[in-house]
CSV table of C-alpha atoms in Angstrom, one decimal:
chain,number,residue,atom,x,y,z
S,1,LYS,CA,125.0,47.7,-61.8
S,2,GLY,CA,127.0,50.2,-59.9
S,3,CYS,CA,130.3,51.9,-60.7
S,4,LEU,CA,132.6,49.4,-62.4
S,5,SER,CA,130.1,46.6,-61.5
S,6,THR,CA,131.1,46.6,-57.8
S,7,ARG,CA,127.7,47.1,-56.3
S,8,GLY,CA,126.9,44.2,-54.0
S,9,SER,CA,130.5,43.0,-53.7
S,10,SER,CA,131.1,42.7,-49.9
S,11,GLY,CA,134.9,42.7,-50.4
S,12,ILE,CA,134.8,45.9,-52.4
S,13,ASN,CA,132.3,47.6,-50.1
S,14,ALA,CA,134.6,46.7,-47.1
S,15,GLU,CA,137.5,48.4,-48.9
S,16,TYR,CA,135.4,51.4,-49.7
S,17,GLY,CA,134.4,51.7,-46.0
S,18,ALA,CA,138.0,51.3,-44.8
S,19,SER,CA,139.2,54.0,-47.3
S,20,VAL,CA,136.5,56.4,-46.2
S,21,HIS,CA,137.4,55.8,-42.6
S,22,LYS,CA,141.1,56.3,-43.2
S,23,TYR,CA,141.1,59.2,-45.7
S,24,GLY,CA,137.7,60.8,-45.4
S,25,VAL,CA,135.7,62.0,-48.4
S,26,GLY,CA,136.0,65.1,-50.6
S,27,SER,CA,135.7,66.3,-54.1
S,28,CYS,CA,139.4,65.8,-54.8
S,29,GLY,CA,142.6,64.3,-53.4
S,30,PRO,CA,145.5,66.6,-54.4
S,31,ARG,CA,148.6,67.0,-52.2
S,32,GLY,CA,148.2,70.8,-52.2
S,33,PHE,CA,144.9,70.3,-50.4
S,34,TYR,CA,145.2,67.2,-48.3
S,35,GLY,CA,149.0,66.9,-48.1
S,36,THR,CA,151.0,63.9,-49.2
S,37,ILE,CA,149.5,60.6,-48.0
S,38,ASP,CA,150.5,57.0,-48.4
S,39,VAL,CA,148.4,56.3,-51.5
S,40,HIS,CA,150.2,59.2,-53.4
S,41,LEU,CA,153.5,57.6,-52.6
S,42,LEU,CA,152.3,54.1,-53.4
S,43,LEU,CA,150.9,55.2,-56.8
S,44,GLU,CA,154.2,56.9,-57.7
S,45,GLU,CA,156.2,53.9,-56.8
S,46,LYS,CA,153.9,51.6,-58.9
S,47,LEU,CA,154.0,54.0,-61.8
S,48,ALA,CA,157.8,54.2,-61.7
S,49,GLN,CA,158.0,50.4,-61.7
S,50,TYR,CA,155.6,50.1,-64.6
S,51,MET,CA,157.4,52.6,-66.7
S,52,ASP,CA,160.8,51.2,-65.7
S,53,VAL,CA,162.2,54.5,-64.4
S,54,GLU,CA,163.8,55.5,-61.1
S,55,GLU,CA,160.9,57.7,-59.9
S,56,ALA,CA,157.6,59.1,-61.0
S,57,ILE,CA,155.5,62.0,-59.7
S,58,ILE,CA,151.7,62.5,-59.9
S,59,TYR,CA,150.0,65.8,-60.2
S,60,SER,CA,146.3,66.5,-59.7
S,61,TYR,CA,145.9,68.7,-62.8
S,62,GLY,CA,147.2,68.1,-66.3
S,63,PHE,CA,147.9,71.7,-67.1
S,64,SER,CA,150.1,72.2,-63.9
S,65,THR,CA,151.9,68.9,-64.7
S,66,ILE,CA,153.0,70.0,-68.1
S,67,ALA,CA,153.5,73.7,-67.4
S,68,SER,CA,155.7,72.9,-64.3
S,69,ALA,CA,157.6,69.8,-65.5
S,70,ILE,CA,159.1,71.3,-68.6
S,71,PRO,CA,160.8,74.2,-66.9
S,72,ALA,CA,161.9,71.9,-64.0
S,73,TYR,CA,164.1,70.1,-66.5
S,74,SER,CA,164.8,72.6,-69.2
S,75,LYS,CA,166.4,75.9,-68.4
S,76,ARG,CA,167.8,79.0,-70.0
S,77,GLY,CA,170.5,77.9,-72.5
S,78,ASP,CA,168.9,74.5,-73.1
S,79,VAL,CA,167.4,73.6,-76.5
S,80,ILE,CA,163.8,72.4,-77.1
S,81,LEU,CA,162.7,71.0,-80.4
S,82,CYS,CA,158.9,71.0,-80.4
S,83,ASP,CA,155.9,70.1,-82.6
S,84,LYS,CA,154.2,73.4,-83.7
S,85,GLU,CA,150.8,72.0,-82.8
S,86,VAL,CA,151.3,71.3,-79.1
S,87,CYS,CA,148.7,72.4,-76.6
S,88,TYR,CA,148.6,75.6,-74.7
S,89,ALA,CA,149.9,74.0,-71.5
S,90,ILE,CA,153.1,72.8,-73.2
S,91,GLN,CA,153.5,76.2,-74.9
S,92,LYS,CA,153.4,77.9,-71.4
S,93,GLY,CA,155.8,75.3,-70.0
S,94,ILE,CA,158.2,75.9,-72.8
S,95,LEU,CA,157.9,79.7,-72.3
S,96,ALA,CA,158.5,79.4,-68.6
S,97,SER,CA,161.7,77.3,-69.2
S,98,ARG,CA,163.3,80.3,-71.0
S,99,SER,CA,165.0,77.7,-73.3
S,100,THR,CA,165.9,78.3,-76.9
S,101,VAL,CA,163.0,76.7,-78.9
S,102,TYR,CA,162.9,75.4,-82.5
S,103,TYR,CA,159.5,74.3,-83.8
S,104,TYR,CA,159.1,71.7,-86.4
S,105,ASN,CA,156.1,71.3,-88.7
S,106,HIS,CA,153.4,69.1,-87.3
S,107,ASN,CA,154.3,65.4,-87.6
S,108,ASP,CA,157.0,66.3,-90.1
S,109,MET,CA,160.0,64.1,-89.2
S,110,ASP,CA,162.0,65.4,-92.2
S,111,HIS,CA,161.7,68.9,-90.8
S,112,LEU,CA,162.7,67.6,-87.3
S,113,VAL,CA,165.8,65.9,-88.8
S,114,GLU,CA,166.7,69.2,-90.4
S,115,LEU,CA,166.5,71.0,-87.1
S,116,LEU,CA,168.5,68.3,-85.4
S,117,GLU,CA,171.2,68.5,-88.0
S,118,GLU,CA,171.3,72.3,-87.6
S,119,GLN,CA,171.6,71.8,-83.8
S,120,ALA,CA,174.4,69.3,-84.4
S,121,LYS,CA,176.2,72.0,-86.5
S,122,ARG,CA,175.8,74.5,-83.7
S,123,ASP,CA,177.2,72.0,-81.2
S,124,ARG,CA,180.2,71.3,-83.4
S,125,LYS,CA,180.9,75.0,-83.8
S,126,ASN,CA,180.9,75.5,-80.1
S,127,PRO,CA,181.7,72.2,-78.3
S,128,LYS,CA,182.2,73.9,-74.9
S,129,LYS,CA,178.7,75.2,-74.9
S,130,ALA,CA,177.3,71.9,-76.3
S,131,ARG,CA,178.7,70.0,-73.3
S,132,VAL,CA,176.5,72.0,-70.9
S,133,THR,CA,173.4,72.3,-73.1
S,134,ASN,CA,170.5,69.9,-72.5
S,135,ARG,CA,168.3,69.1,-75.5
S,136,PHE,CA,164.7,68.1,-75.4
S,137,LEU,CA,162.3,66.8,-78.0
S,138,VAL,CA,158.7,67.7,-77.0
S,139,THR,CA,155.4,66.6,-78.5
S,140,GLU,CA,152.1,65.1,-77.4
S,141,GLY,CA,151.0,61.6,-77.8
S,142,LEU,CA,147.5,62.8,-78.7
S,143,LEU,CA,147.5,66.4,-80.0
S,144,ARG,CA,144.5,68.4,-78.6
S,145,LYS,CA,144.5,70.9,-81.4
S,146,ARG,CA,144.0,68.2,-84.1
S,147,SER,CA,142.7,65.2,-82.2
S,148,SER,CA,145.4,63.2,-83.9
S,149,THR,CA,148.3,61.1,-82.6
S,150,ALA,CA,151.9,61.9,-83.1
S,151,THR,CA,153.2,59.9,-86.0
S,152,GLY,CA,156.5,59.0,-87.6
S,153,SER,CA,159.7,57.6,-86.3
S,154,VAL,CA,161.6,59.8,-84.0
S,155,PRO,CA,165.3,60.1,-85.2
S,156,SER,CA,167.7,58.0,-83.2
S,157,PRO,CA,169.0,59.6,-80.1
S,158,ALA,CA,172.3,57.8,-80.8
S,159,ARG,CA,172.7,60.0,-84.0
S,160,TYR,CA,171.8,63.3,-82.2
S,161,PRO,CA,173.0,62.8,-78.6
S,162,PRO,CA,172.2,63.8,-76.0
S,163,THR,CA,168.5,64.3,-76.5
S,164,ALA,CA,165.7,63.6,-74.0
S,165,ASN,CA,162.4,62.6,-75.5
S,166,VAL,CA,159.4,64.2,-73.7
S,167,VAL,CA,156.1,62.8,-74.8
S,168,THR,CA,153.0,64.1,-73.0
S,169,SER,CA,149.5,62.9,-73.3
S,170,SER,CA,146.7,64.4,-71.2
S,171,TYR,CA,144.0,62.3,-72.8
S,172,VAL,CA,145.4,58.8,-72.9
S,173,THR,CA,147.6,56.7,-70.7
S,174,ARG,CA,150.8,55.7,-72.4
S,175,ARG,CA,154.0,54.0,-71.5
S,176,CYS,CA,156.1,57.1,-71.8
S,177,ALA,CA,158.8,58.6,-69.6
S,178,MET,CA,161.3,61.4,-69.7
S,179,ARG,CA,164.8,60.1,-69.8
S,180,TYR,CA,167.9,62.2,-70.2
S,181,ARG,CA,170.8,60.6,-71.9
S,182,LYS,CA,174.1,62.2,-70.9
S,183,GLU,CA,177.1,62.1,-73.2
S,184,SER,CA,179.4,59.3,-72.2
């Protein structure tokens, strides 16, 4: 049988033909090459609905996704708490953000809690700065360096507000989203 068992299906073949006629063919379909087309927008809309978030964005290359998304949200003066074993793309994104970074030992939630408590002390010491500081927790769903999944319970954001959880996974599709919780 053919790709995904579609060979010989007249309905599928008709859809293939219509897509080729409308979009053409090529080795890739990124916006930077072809521009934004309706299927890019439709996919983003469906992903946002699926993840129950306001908006989603798709990139054509995992490295550029990670390396550009992190500095888009986290800036100089913000704080990132990050697993020591994250991939090179995340390391580069964090570096580009110019944020203050604290690394916790791989999958060590006790060490992460220590770092969160230290950050909470810094915030209490300087509440004016704390009000304008964004905090992010960054890890991977499936760590490339170890071929292992992130484990452990992430400490409650209610206890250490406001913290945005950023979970990236280049190898598996997960129901993950970046959500920033502002102080009320």
